[in-house]
């Protein structure tokens, strides 16, 4: 049973956690692409920026001596989501909106987003330095050890991981309600399907663009904060997972929020299970196997795990070129 517990800890739980982060990031990327028609490469650094805003607010709460039953960083995350959403609107007004009004092609907007990426990285390093930071300023994070029947080792899950899974569940339900029931959500879907027709029917596209940046910025902040609470906040924290997030977006179907969620979990689980050492799970039955079980049976070495999302991307696009949820075709 210890082998099964190891699989739960290192395979399923790890895949669920990284899949949740990818899903939160991919929703923002796919909404921006669906509405504004360009790949926003600065999304990863918006995640990092949002996490640093959360850290500042957390430090302010801790300095006031506030003690809560949940981590201060999780409480500070919600006002930080609002601040990051306004910063995202500010980035759009400063850099992207003038280009759209000038009739710039999508590739120009993509290159502008690369420039914004480098600018945000420089600003974050200028003010925060390059060292890692712990989001738990008041007390160390709790680690839950859940006994497993028949095993001497417990199932381990941390407090930030529980909060992350719970937040993703709530976010998916709220996002579904917003897109299917609210007037603005329906307008966003209409603009995503046909922007010219939506404009002719009287939909205020400026409000739709603002809503896109608000949702994208807020979820980017949440993803960056919750990831930082589980590991360590560093200036390049989210930039390193930007490529898997884009792979998840394309796998799910570009412009499809539900596809982004499915793609995020698919990529997260595949990436985790590809580097999982399957020989541990085979130990109880190794004497009954016709081959010798090696010490390491990972499908992909850990240092090459970045190739997994793109292998999944190629396989999915071969059999379903528009992604799992039939999104747009890249041209």
PDB file of C-alpha atoms in Angstrom:
ATOM      1  CA  UNK A   1       0.000   0.000   0.000  1.00  0.00           C
ATOM      2  CA  UNK A   2       2.950   2.362   0.526  1.00  0.00           C
ATOM      3  CA  UNK A   3       3.587   2.213  -3.195  1.00  0.00           C
ATOM      4  CA  UNK A   4      -0.004   3.274  -3.876  1.00  0.00           C
ATOM      5  CA  UNK A   5       0.341   6.143  -1.405  1.00  0.00           C
ATOM      6  CA  UNK A   6       3.532   7.226  -3.195  1.00  0.00           C
ATOM      7  CA  UNK A   7       1.572   7.230  -6.475  1.00  0.00           C
ATOM      8  CA  UNK A   8      -1.190   9.330  -4.901  1.00  0.00           C
ATOM      9  CA  UNK A   9       1.308  11.849  -3.503  1.00  0.00           C
ATOM     10  CA  UNK A  10       3.710  12.137  -6.420  1.00  0.00           C
ATOM     11  CA  UNK A  11       1.382  11.323  -9.299  1.00  0.00           C
ATOM     12  CA  UNK A  12      -2.248  12.250  -8.775  1.00  0.00           C
ATOM     13  CA  UNK A  13      -1.953  15.096  -6.255  1.00  0.00           C
ATOM     14  CA  UNK A  14       1.034  16.661  -8.020  1.00  0.00           C
ATOM     15  CA  UNK A  15      -0.777  16.406 -11.360  1.00  0.00           C
ATOM     16  CA  UNK A  16      -3.916  17.944  -9.877  1.00  0.00           C
ATOM     17  CA  UNK A  17      -1.955  20.873  -8.447  1.00  0.00           C
ATOM     18  CA  UNK A  18       0.073  21.759 -11.535  1.00  0.00           C
ATOM     19  CA  UNK A  19      -2.987  21.113 -13.724  1.00  0.00           C
ATOM     20  CA  UNK A  20      -4.976  23.618 -11.643  1.00  0.00           C
ATOM     21  CA  UNK A  21      -2.270  26.263 -12.135  1.00  0.00           C
ATOM     22  CA  UNK A  22      -2.133  25.607 -15.882  1.00  0.00           C
ATOM     23  CA  UNK A  23      -5.955  25.792 -16.089  1.00  0.00           C
ATOM     24  CA  UNK A  24      -6.124  29.172 -14.314  1.00  0.00           C
ATOM     25  CA  UNK A  25      -3.405  30.576 -16.559  1.00  0.00           C
ATOM     26  CA  UNK A  26      -4.841  29.072 -19.747  1.00  0.00           C
ATOM     27  CA  UNK A  27      -8.309  30.572 -19.146  1.00  0.00           C
ATOM     28  CA  UNK A  28      -6.816  34.073 -19.198  1.00  0.00           C
ATOM     29  CA  UNK A  29      -4.712  33.359 -22.282  1.00  0.00           C
ATOM     30  CA  UNK A  30      -7.612  31.861 -24.224  1.00  0.00           C
ATOM     31  CA  UNK A  31     -10.031  34.700 -23.294  1.00  0.00           C
ATOM     32  CA  UNK A  32      -7.520  37.320 -24.457  1.00  0.00           C
ATOM     33  CA  UNK A  33      -6.915  35.418 -27.691  1.00  0.00           C
ATOM     34  CA  UNK A  34     -10.632  34.875 -28.277  1.00  0.00           C
ATOM     35  CA  UNK A  35     -11.573  38.532 -27.785  1.00  0.00           C
ATOM     36  CA  UNK A  36      -8.441  40.439 -28.833  1.00  0.00           C
ATOM     37  CA  UNK A  37      -7.044  37.936 -31.349  1.00  0.00           C
ATOM     38  CA  UNK A  38      -3.440  37.777 -30.194  1.00  0.00           C
ATOM     39  CA  UNK A  39      -1.257  35.536 -28.003  1.00  0.00           C
ATOM     40  CA  UNK A  40      -0.454  37.446 -24.827  1.00  0.00           C
ATOM     41  CA  UNK A  41       3.061  36.350 -23.916  1.00  0.00           C
ATOM     42  CA  UNK A  42       3.160  38.711 -20.929  1.00  0.00           C
ATOM     43  CA  UNK A  43       0.523  36.623 -19.128  1.00  0.00           C
ATOM     44  CA  UNK A  44       3.136  34.663 -17.160  1.00  0.00           C
ATOM     45  CA  UNK A  45       4.683  37.857 -15.840  1.00  0.00           C
ATOM     46  CA  UNK A  46       1.229  39.175 -14.942  1.00  0.00           C
ATOM     47  CA  UNK A  47       0.959  36.081 -12.726  1.00  0.00           C
ATOM     48  CA  UNK A  48       4.279  36.928 -11.070  1.00  0.00           C
ATOM     49  CA  UNK A  49       3.332  40.603 -10.734  1.00  0.00           C
ATOM     50  CA  UNK A  50       0.049  39.649  -9.088  1.00  0.00           C
ATOM     51  CA  UNK A  51       1.874  37.369  -6.648  1.00  0.00           C
ATOM     52  CA  UNK A  52       4.201  40.223  -5.637  1.00  0.00           C
ATOM     53  CA  UNK A  53       1.196  42.520  -5.119  1.00  0.00           C
ATOM     54  CA  UNK A  54      -0.242  39.826  -2.849  1.00  0.00           C
ATOM     55  CA  UNK A  55       3.075  39.611  -0.957  1.00  0.00           C
ATOM     56  CA  UNK A  56       3.046  43.383  -0.341  1.00  0.00           C
ATOM     57  CA  UNK A  57      -0.523  43.266   0.974  1.00  0.00           C
ATOM     58  CA  UNK A  58       0.313  40.216   3.095  1.00  0.00           C
ATOM     59  CA  UNK A  59       3.247  42.062   4.654  1.00  0.00           C
ATOM     60  CA  UNK A  60       0.942  45.007   5.401  1.00  0.00           C
ATOM     61  CA  UNK A  61      -1.601  42.741   7.122  1.00  0.00           C
ATOM     62  CA  UNK A  62       1.144  40.969   9.085  1.00  0.00           C
ATOM     63  CA  UNK A  63       2.583  44.307  10.257  1.00  0.00           C
ATOM     64  CA  UNK A  64      -0.832  45.193  11.692  1.00  0.00           C
ATOM     65  CA  UNK A  65      -0.734  42.025  13.795  1.00  0.00           C
ATOM     66  CA  UNK A  66      -3.752  40.514  12.066  1.00  0.00           C
ATOM     67  CA  UNK A  67      -4.161  36.774  12.668  1.00  0.00           C
ATOM     68  CA  UNK A  68      -6.732  34.759  10.714  1.00  0.00           C
ATOM     69  CA  UNK A  69      -7.690  31.064  10.545  1.00  0.00           C
ATOM     70  CA  UNK A  70      -6.535  30.986   6.906  1.00  0.00           C
ATOM     71  CA  UNK A  71      -3.161  32.177   5.561  1.00  0.00           C
ATOM     72  CA  UNK A  72      -2.888  35.948   5.261  1.00  0.00           C
ATOM     73  CA  UNK A  73      -1.593  35.547   1.708  1.00  0.00           C
ATOM     74  CA  UNK A  74      -4.853  33.859   0.680  1.00  0.00           C
ATOM     75  CA  UNK A  75      -6.908  36.707   2.161  1.00  0.00           C
ATOM     76  CA  UNK A  76      -4.622  39.334   0.600  1.00  0.00           C
ATOM     77  CA  UNK A  77      -4.972  37.574  -2.759  1.00  0.00           C
ATOM     78  CA  UNK A  78      -8.500  38.901  -3.351  1.00  0.00           C
ATOM     79  CA  UNK A  79      -7.698  42.656  -3.186  1.00  0.00           C
ATOM     80  CA  UNK A  80      -4.515  41.836  -5.125  1.00  0.00           C
ATOM     81  CA  UNK A  81      -6.698  40.286  -7.855  1.00  0.00           C
ATOM     82  CA  UNK A  82      -8.567  43.597  -8.128  1.00  0.00           C
ATOM     83  CA  UNK A  83      -5.302  45.587  -8.291  1.00  0.00           C
ATOM     84  CA  UNK A  84      -3.831  43.218 -10.908  1.00  0.00           C
ATOM     85  CA  UNK A  85      -7.016  43.460 -12.987  1.00  0.00           C
ATOM     86  CA  UNK A  86      -6.663  47.274 -13.069  1.00  0.00           C
ATOM     87  CA  UNK A  87      -2.951  46.925 -13.898  1.00  0.00           C
ATOM     88  CA  UNK A  88      -3.928  44.638 -16.800  1.00  0.00           C
ATOM     89  CA  UNK A  89      -6.380  47.279 -18.082  1.00  0.00           C
ATOM     90  CA  UNK A  90      -3.593  49.850 -17.714  1.00  0.00           C
ATOM     91  CA  UNK A  91      -1.234  47.710 -19.802  1.00  0.00           C
ATOM     92  CA  UNK A  92      -3.918  47.392 -22.476  1.00  0.00           C
ATOM     93  CA  UNK A  93      -4.594  51.141 -22.586  1.00  0.00           C
ATOM     94  CA  UNK A  94      -0.894  51.997 -22.656  1.00  0.00           C
ATOM     95  CA  UNK A  95       0.488  49.429 -25.083  1.00  0.00           C
ATOM     96  CA  UNK A  96      -2.137  47.329 -26.898  1.00  0.00           C
ATOM     97  CA  UNK A  97      -5.119  49.660 -27.459  1.00  0.00           C
ATOM     98  CA  UNK A  98      -3.091  52.257 -29.439  1.00  0.00           C
ATOM     99  CA  UNK A  99      -1.851  49.461 -31.697  1.00  0.00           C
ATOM    100  CA  UNK A 100      -5.395  48.102 -32.220  1.00  0.00           C
ATOM    101  CA  UNK A 101      -6.666  51.593 -33.054  1.00  0.00           C
ATOM    102  CA  UNK A 102      -3.818  51.994 -35.547  1.00  0.00           C
ATOM    103  CA  UNK A 103      -4.938  48.770 -37.240  1.00  0.00           C
ATOM    104  CA  UNK A 104      -1.838  46.790 -36.277  1.00  0.00           C
ATOM    105  CA  UNK A 105      -1.780  43.134 -37.309  1.00  0.00           C
ATOM    106  CA  UNK A 106      -1.939  40.427 -34.594  1.00  0.00           C
ATOM    107  CA  UNK A 107       1.745  39.603 -35.039  1.00  0.00           C
ATOM    108  CA  UNK A 108       2.587  43.196 -34.053  1.00  0.00           C
ATOM    109  CA  UNK A 109       0.507  42.823 -30.885  1.00  0.00           C
ATOM    110  CA  UNK A 110       2.310  39.550 -30.129  1.00  0.00           C
ATOM    111  CA  UNK A 111       5.681  41.289 -30.453  1.00  0.00           C
ATOM    112  CA  UNK A 112       4.378  44.099 -28.227  1.00  0.00           C
ATOM    113  CA  UNK A 113       3.422  41.515 -25.599  1.00  0.00           C
ATOM    114  CA  UNK A 114       6.976  40.136 -25.729  1.00  0.00           C
ATOM    115  CA  UNK A 115       8.217  43.666 -25.060  1.00  0.00           C
ATOM    116  CA  UNK A 116       5.783  44.009 -22.143  1.00  0.00           C
ATOM    117  CA  UNK A 117       7.110  40.680 -20.815  1.00  0.00           C
ATOM    118  CA  UNK A 118      10.672  41.966 -20.761  1.00  0.00           C
ATOM    119  CA  UNK A 119       9.541  45.276 -19.241  1.00  0.00           C
ATOM    120  CA  UNK A 120       7.614  43.554 -16.416  1.00  0.00           C
ATOM    121  CA  UNK A 121      10.536  41.225 -15.687  1.00  0.00           C
ATOM    122  CA  UNK A 122      12.867  44.208 -15.449  1.00  0.00           C
ATOM    123  CA  UNK A 123      10.510  46.137 -13.147  1.00  0.00           C
ATOM    124  CA  UNK A 124       9.977  43.119 -10.861  1.00  0.00           C
ATOM    125  CA  UNK A 125      13.722  42.457 -10.590  1.00  0.00           C
ATOM    126  CA  UNK A 126      14.447  46.160 -10.062  1.00  0.00           C
ATOM    127  CA  UNK A 127      12.155  46.461  -7.037  1.00  0.00           C
ATOM    128  CA  UNK A 128      12.078  42.880  -5.682  1.00  0.00           C
ATOM    129  CA  UNK A 129      15.545  41.565  -6.527  1.00  0.00           C
ATOM    130  CA  UNK A 130      16.155  38.012  -7.667  1.00  0.00           C
ATOM    131  CA  UNK A 131      15.961  36.032  -4.418  1.00  0.00           C
ATOM    132  CA  UNK A 132      13.084  33.733  -3.552  1.00  0.00           C
ATOM    133  CA  UNK A 133      10.473  34.745  -0.996  1.00  0.00           C
ATOM    134  CA  UNK A 134       8.113  32.840   1.281  1.00  0.00           C
ATOM    135  CA  UNK A 135       4.457  33.900   1.097  1.00  0.00           C
ATOM    136  CA  UNK A 136       3.839  32.651   4.661  1.00  0.00           C
ATOM    137  CA  UNK A 137       5.044  35.585   6.749  1.00  0.00           C
ATOM    138  CA  UNK A 138       3.072  34.901   9.919  1.00  0.00           C
ATOM    139  CA  UNK A 139       3.546  31.134  10.315  1.00  0.00           C
ATOM    140  CA  UNK A 140       4.771  28.179   8.252  1.00  0.00           C
ATOM    141  CA  UNK A 141       2.234  26.498   5.997  1.00  0.00           C
ATOM    142  CA  UNK A 142       0.353  23.545   7.392  1.00  0.00           C
ATOM    143  CA  UNK A 143       0.991  20.067   6.048  1.00  0.00           C
ATOM    144  CA  UNK A 144      -1.874  17.568   6.373  1.00  0.00           C
ATOM    145  CA  UNK A 145      -0.896  13.915   6.783  1.00  0.00           C
ATOM    146  CA  UNK A 146      -3.924  11.712   6.100  1.00  0.00           C
ATOM    147  CA  UNK A 147      -3.630   8.051   7.175  1.00  0.00           C
ATOM    148  CA  UNK A 148      -4.225   5.561   4.374  1.00  0.00           C
ATOM    149  CA  UNK A 149      -5.697   2.117   5.253  1.00  0.00           C
ATOM    150  CA  UNK A 150      -3.052  -0.602   5.106  1.00  0.00           C
ATOM    151  CA  UNK A 151      -0.145   1.799   4.561  1.00  0.00           C
ATOM    152  CA  UNK A 152       2.470   3.039   7.003  1.00  0.00           C
ATOM    153  CA  UNK A 153       2.937   6.261   5.037  1.00  0.00           C
ATOM    154  CA  UNK A 154       0.230   8.962   4.930  1.00  0.00           C
ATOM    155  CA  UNK A 155      -1.236  10.829   2.006  1.00  0.00           C
ATOM    156  CA  UNK A 156       0.318  14.296   2.185  1.00  0.00           C
ATOM    157  CA  UNK A 157      -1.323  17.481   1.020  1.00  0.00           C
ATOM    158  CA  UNK A 158      -0.424  21.015   2.036  1.00  0.00           C
ATOM    159  CA  UNK A 159      -2.675  23.887   3.065  1.00  0.00           C
ATOM    160  CA  UNK A 160      -1.992  25.922  -0.133  1.00  0.00           C
ATOM    161  CA  UNK A 161      -2.842  22.872  -2.255  1.00  0.00           C
ATOM    162  CA  UNK A 162      -6.233  22.490  -0.548  1.00  0.00           C
ATOM    163  CA  UNK A 163      -6.921  26.203  -1.052  1.00  0.00           C
ATOM    164  CA  UNK A 164      -5.829  25.966  -4.704  1.00  0.00           C
ATOM    165  CA  UNK A 165      -8.163  23.068  -5.534  1.00  0.00           C
ATOM    166  CA  UNK A 166     -11.063  24.725  -3.720  1.00  0.00           C
ATOM    167  CA  UNK A 167     -10.439  28.055  -5.466  1.00  0.00           C
ATOM    168  CA  UNK A 168     -10.299  26.420  -8.906  1.00  0.00           C
ATOM    169  CA  UNK A 169     -13.622  24.642  -8.301  1.00  0.00           C
ATOM    170  CA  UNK A 170     -15.303  27.901  -7.278  1.00  0.00           C
ATOM    171  CA  UNK A 171     -13.658  29.824 -10.142  1.00  0.00           C
ATOM    172  CA  UNK A 172     -14.885  27.296 -12.732  1.00  0.00           C
ATOM    173  CA  UNK A 173     -18.473  27.480 -11.408  1.00  0.00           C
ATOM    174  CA  UNK A 174     -18.452  31.307 -11.290  1.00  0.00           C
ATOM    175  CA  UNK A 175     -16.877  31.541 -14.760  1.00  0.00           C
ATOM    176  CA  UNK A 176     -19.496  29.151 -16.171  1.00  0.00           C
ATOM    177  CA  UNK A 177     -22.314  31.212 -14.627  1.00  0.00           C
ATOM    178  CA  UNK A 178     -20.795  34.469 -15.890  1.00  0.00           C
ATOM    179  CA  UNK A 179     -20.335  33.282 -19.478  1.00  0.00           C
ATOM    180  CA  UNK A 180     -23.732  31.572 -19.790  1.00  0.00           C
ATOM    181  CA  UNK A 181     -26.097  33.655 -17.628  1.00  0.00           C
ATOM    182  CA  UNK A 182     -24.797  37.245 -17.429  1.00  0.00           C
ATOM    183  CA  UNK A 183     -25.384  39.844 -20.164  1.00  0.00           C
ATOM    184  CA  UNK A 184     -21.690  40.768 -20.286  1.00  0.00           C
ATOM    185  CA  UNK A 185     -20.623  37.119 -20.487  1.00  0.00           C
ATOM    186  CA  UNK A 186     -22.945  36.521 -23.425  1.00  0.00           C
ATOM    187  CA  UNK A 187     -21.560  39.667 -25.062  1.00  0.00           C
ATOM    188  CA  UNK A 188     -18.027  38.310 -24.630  1.00  0.00           C
ATOM    189  CA  UNK A 189     -19.025  35.064 -26.344  1.00  0.00           C
ATOM    190  CA  UNK A 190     -20.653  37.020 -29.167  1.00  0.00           C
ATOM    191  CA  UNK A 191     -17.534  39.175 -29.701  1.00  0.00           C
ATOM    192  CA  UNK A 192     -15.376  36.048 -29.603  1.00  0.00           C
ATOM    193  CA  UNK A 193     -17.505  34.374 -32.298  1.00  0.00           C
ATOM    194  CA  UNK A 194     -17.870  37.370 -34.634  1.00  0.00           C
ATOM    195  CA  UNK A 195     -16.599  40.792 -33.484  1.00  0.00           C
ATOM    196  CA  UNK A 196     -17.983  42.729 -36.475  1.00  0.00           C
ATOM    197  CA  UNK A 197     -21.475  41.254 -36.136  1.00  0.00           C
ATOM    198  CA  UNK A 198     -21.386  41.870 -32.368  1.00  0.00           C
ATOM    199  CA  UNK A 199     -20.448  45.525 -32.954  1.00  0.00           C
ATOM    200  CA  UNK A 200     -23.276  45.987 -35.489  1.00  0.00           C
ATOM    201  CA  UNK A 201     -25.824  44.557 -33.029  1.00  0.00           C
ATOM    202  CA  UNK A 202     -24.889  47.269 -30.524  1.00  0.00           C
ATOM    203  CA  UNK A 203     -22.562  45.419 -28.147  1.00  0.00           C
ATOM    204  CA  UNK A 204     -20.124  47.801 -26.444  1.00  0.00           C
ATOM    205  CA  UNK A 205     -16.805  46.187 -27.361  1.00  0.00           C
ATOM    206  CA  UNK A 206     -14.877  48.438 -24.983  1.00  0.00           C
ATOM    207  CA  UNK A 207     -16.743  46.930 -22.041  1.00  0.00           C
ATOM    208  CA  UNK A 208     -16.042  43.465 -23.397  1.00  0.00           C
ATOM    209  CA  UNK A 209     -12.322  44.237 -23.677  1.00  0.00           C
ATOM    210  CA  UNK A 210     -12.253  45.570 -20.115  1.00  0.00           C
ATOM    211  CA  UNK A 211     -14.048  42.472 -18.827  1.00  0.00           C
ATOM    212  CA  UNK A 212     -11.519  40.281 -20.646  1.00  0.00           C
ATOM    213  CA  UNK A 213      -8.571  42.003 -18.991  1.00  0.00           C
ATOM    214  CA  UNK A 214     -10.302  42.017 -15.594  1.00  0.00           C
ATOM    215  CA  UNK A 215     -10.931  38.254 -15.699  1.00  0.00           C
ATOM    216  CA  UNK A 216      -7.530  37.475 -17.209  1.00  0.00           C
ATOM    217  CA  UNK A 217      -5.648  39.709 -14.757  1.00  0.00           C
ATOM    218  CA  UNK A 218      -7.557  38.486 -11.707  1.00  0.00           C
ATOM    219  CA  UNK A 219      -7.076  34.806 -12.549  1.00  0.00           C
ATOM    220  CA  UNK A 220      -3.399  35.442 -13.377  1.00  0.00           C
ATOM    221  CA  UNK A 221      -2.930  36.970  -9.919  1.00  0.00           C
ATOM    222  CA  UNK A 222      -4.714  34.031  -8.288  1.00  0.00           C
ATOM    223  CA  UNK A 223      -2.626  31.475 -10.188  1.00  0.00           C
ATOM    224  CA  UNK A 224       0.645  33.240  -9.365  1.00  0.00           C
ATOM    225  CA  UNK A 225      -0.254  33.678  -5.703  1.00  0.00           C
ATOM    226  CA  UNK A 226      -1.460  30.114  -5.131  1.00  0.00           C
ATOM    227  CA  UNK A 227       1.583  28.706  -6.929  1.00  0.00           C
ATOM    228  CA  UNK A 228       3.879  30.915  -4.849  1.00  0.00           C
ATOM    229  CA  UNK A 229       2.186  29.763  -1.650  1.00  0.00           C
ATOM    230  CA  UNK A 230       2.899  26.142  -2.591  1.00  0.00           C
ATOM    231  CA  UNK A 231       6.538  26.678  -3.632  1.00  0.00           C
ATOM    232  CA  UNK A 232       8.555  29.907  -3.444  1.00  0.00           C
ATOM    233  CA  UNK A 233       7.907  33.291  -5.032  1.00  0.00           C
ATOM    234  CA  UNK A 234      10.650  34.152  -7.510  1.00  0.00           C
ATOM    235  CA  UNK A 235      10.778  36.759 -10.302  1.00  0.00           C
ATOM    236  CA  UNK A 236      10.838  34.055 -12.988  1.00  0.00           C
ATOM    237  CA  UNK A 237       8.218  31.877 -11.254  1.00  0.00           C
ATOM    238  CA  UNK A 238       5.466  32.052 -13.850  1.00  0.00           C
ATOM    239  CA  UNK A 239       7.598  32.735 -16.932  1.00  0.00           C
ATOM    240  CA  UNK A 240       8.945  29.179 -16.621  1.00  0.00           C
ATOM    241  CA  UNK A 241       5.435  27.688 -16.940  1.00  0.00           C
ATOM    242  CA  UNK A 242       4.291  30.006 -19.731  1.00  0.00           C
ATOM    243  CA  UNK A 243       4.961  27.482 -22.515  1.00  0.00           C
ATOM    244  CA  UNK A 244       2.929  24.647 -20.877  1.00  0.00           C
ATOM    245  CA  UNK A 245       0.094  27.168 -20.322  1.00  0.00           C
ATOM    246  CA  UNK A 246       0.093  28.042 -24.026  1.00  0.00           C
ATOM    247  CA  UNK A 247       0.202  24.331 -24.897  1.00  0.00           C
ATOM    248  CA  UNK A 248      -2.811  23.757 -22.624  1.00  0.00           C
ATOM    249  CA  UNK A 249      -4.641  26.646 -24.311  1.00  0.00           C
ATOM    250  CA  UNK A 250      -4.117  25.199 -27.794  1.00  0.00           C
ATOM    251  CA  UNK A 251      -4.858  21.620 -26.715  1.00  0.00           C
ATOM    252  CA  UNK A 252      -8.177  22.708 -25.192  1.00  0.00           C
ATOM    253  CA  UNK A 253      -9.134  24.812 -28.221  1.00  0.00           C
ATOM    254  CA  UNK A 254      -8.108  28.432 -28.702  1.00  0.00           C
ATOM    255  CA  UNK A 255     -10.801  30.828 -27.511  1.00  0.00           C
ATOM    256  CA  UNK A 256     -12.622  28.137 -25.500  1.00  0.00           C
ATOM    257  CA  UNK A 257     -12.529  28.751 -21.696  1.00  0.00           C
ATOM    258  CA  UNK A 258     -13.805  25.260 -20.896  1.00  0.00           C
ATOM    259  CA  UNK A 259     -11.219  23.836 -23.268  1.00  0.00           C
ATOM    260  CA  UNK A 260      -8.500  25.788 -21.450  1.00  0.00           C
ATOM    261  CA  UNK A 261      -9.539  24.181 -18.154  1.00  0.00           C
ATOM    262  CA  UNK A 262      -9.591  20.691 -19.689  1.00  0.00           C
ATOM    263  CA  UNK A 263      -6.298  21.336 -21.496  1.00  0.00           C
ATOM    264  CA  UNK A 264      -4.673  22.575 -18.300  1.00  0.00           C
ATOM    265  CA  UNK A 265      -5.547  19.438 -16.369  1.00  0.00           C
ATOM    266  CA  UNK A 266      -4.651  17.160 -19.305  1.00  0.00           C
ATOM    267  CA  UNK A 267      -1.223  18.752 -19.703  1.00  0.00           C
ATOM    268  CA  UNK A 268      -0.650  18.844 -15.930  1.00  0.00           C
ATOM    269  CA  UNK A 269      -1.446  15.170 -15.390  1.00  0.00           C
ATOM    270  CA  UNK A 270       0.483  14.015 -18.492  1.00  0.00           C
ATOM    271  CA  UNK A 271       3.529  16.055 -17.489  1.00  0.00           C
ATOM    272  CA  UNK A 272       3.498  14.692 -13.939  1.00  0.00           C
ATOM    273  CA  UNK A 273       2.847  11.063 -14.863  1.00  0.00           C
ATOM    274  CA  UNK A 274       5.518  11.188 -17.592  1.00  0.00           C
ATOM    275  CA  UNK A 275       8.243  11.911 -15.023  1.00  0.00           C
ATOM    276  CA  UNK A 276       6.761   9.622 -12.354  1.00  0.00           C
ATOM    277  CA  UNK A 277       8.945   6.637 -11.427  1.00  0.00           C
ATOM    278  CA  UNK A 278       6.585   3.752 -12.292  1.00  0.00           C
ATOM    279  CA  UNK A 279       9.026   1.120 -10.979  1.00  0.00           C
ATOM    280  CA  UNK A 280       7.910   1.969  -7.409  1.00  0.00           C
ATOM    281  CA  UNK A 281       4.304   1.142  -8.275  1.00  0.00           C
ATOM    282  CA  UNK A 282       5.409  -2.169  -9.844  1.00  0.00           C
ATOM    283  CA  UNK A 283       7.488  -3.317  -6.865  1.00  0.00           C
ATOM    284  CA  UNK A 284       4.724  -5.457  -5.240  1.00  0.00           C
ATOM    285  CA  UNK A 285       4.312  -7.517  -8.456  1.00  0.00           C
ATOM    286  CA  UNK A 286       7.848  -7.429  -9.804  1.00  0.00           C
ATOM    287  CA  UNK A 287       8.408 -11.156  -9.105  1.00  0.00           C
ATOM    288  CA  UNK A 288       5.414 -12.016 -11.325  1.00  0.00           C
ATOM    289  CA  UNK A 289       6.582  -9.935 -14.268  1.00  0.00           C
ATOM    290  CA  UNK A 290       8.452 -11.393 -17.229  1.00  0.00           C
ATOM    291  CA  UNK A 291      10.969  -8.530 -17.244  1.00  0.00           C
ATOM    292  CA  UNK A 292      13.297  -7.070 -14.659  1.00  0.00           C
ATOM    293  CA  UNK A 293      11.985  -3.837 -13.188  1.00  0.00           C
ATOM    294  CA  UNK A 294      14.683  -1.133 -13.349  1.00  0.00           C
ATOM    295  CA  UNK A 295      15.235   1.323 -10.525  1.00  0.00           C
ATOM    296  CA  UNK A 296      13.850   4.183 -12.596  1.00  0.00           C
ATOM    297  CA  UNK A 297      10.985   3.701 -15.055  1.00  0.00           C
ATOM    298  CA  UNK A 298      10.073   7.328 -15.731  1.00  0.00           C
ATOM    299  CA  UNK A 299       8.863   7.806 -19.294  1.00  0.00           C
ATOM    300  CA  UNK A 300      10.728  11.106 -19.537  1.00  0.00           C
ATOM    301  CA  UNK A 301      13.690  12.352 -17.448  1.00  0.00           C
ATOM    302  CA  UNK A 302      12.691  15.241 -15.190  1.00  0.00           C
ATOM    303  CA  UNK A 303      14.984  17.692 -16.971  1.00  0.00           C
ATOM    304  CA  UNK A 304      13.109  17.050 -20.240  1.00  0.00           C
ATOM    305  CA  UNK A 305       9.567  17.284 -18.877  1.00  0.00           C
ATOM    306  CA  UNK A 306       8.967  20.545 -20.799  1.00  0.00           C
ATOM    307  CA  UNK A 307       8.715  18.465 -23.971  1.00  0.00           C
ATOM    308  CA  UNK A 308       5.646  16.596 -22.641  1.00  0.00           C
ATOM    309  CA  UNK A 309       3.090  19.429 -23.136  1.00  0.00           C
ATOM    310  CA  UNK A 310       4.186  19.855 -26.733  1.00  0.00           C
ATOM    311  CA  UNK A 311       4.107  16.118 -27.407  1.00  0.00           C
ATOM    312  CA  UNK A 312       0.506  16.137 -26.112  1.00  0.00           C
ATOM    313  CA  UNK A 313      -0.130  19.213 -28.260  1.00  0.00           C
ATOM    314  CA  UNK A 314       1.109  17.475 -31.424  1.00  0.00           C
ATOM    315  CA  UNK A 315      -0.859  14.282 -30.734  1.00  0.00           C
ATOM    316  CA  UNK A 316      -4.099  16.175 -30.048  1.00  0.00           C
ATOM    317  CA  UNK A 317      -3.751  18.463 -33.070  1.00  0.00           C
ATOM    318  CA  UNK A 318      -3.078  15.511 -35.408  1.00  0.00           C
ATOM    319  CA  UNK A 319      -6.438  13.946 -34.573  1.00  0.00           C
ATOM    320  CA  UNK A 320      -8.339  17.157 -33.667  1.00  0.00           C
ATOM    321  CA  UNK A 321      -6.742  20.235 -35.325  1.00  0.00           C
ATOM    322  CA  UNK A 322      -9.048  22.694 -33.528  1.00  0.00           C
ATOM    323  CA  UNK A 323      -8.334  21.262 -30.079  1.00  0.00           C
ATOM    324  CA  UNK A 324     -10.505  19.243 -27.713  1.00  0.00           C
ATOM    325  CA  UNK A 325     -13.309  21.855 -27.577  1.00  0.00           C
ATOM    326  CA  UNK A 326     -13.094  22.912 -31.258  1.00  0.00           C
ATOM    327  CA  UNK A 327     -11.453  26.307 -30.902  1.00  0.00           C
ATOM    328  CA  UNK A 328     -10.005  28.568 -33.559  1.00  0.00           C
ATOM    329  CA  UNK A 329      -7.421  27.488 -36.118  1.00  0.00           C
ATOM    330  CA  UNK A 330      -4.116  29.304 -35.946  1.00  0.00           C
ATOM    331  CA  UNK A 331      -3.411  31.151 -39.195  1.00  0.00           C
TER     332      UNK A 331
END
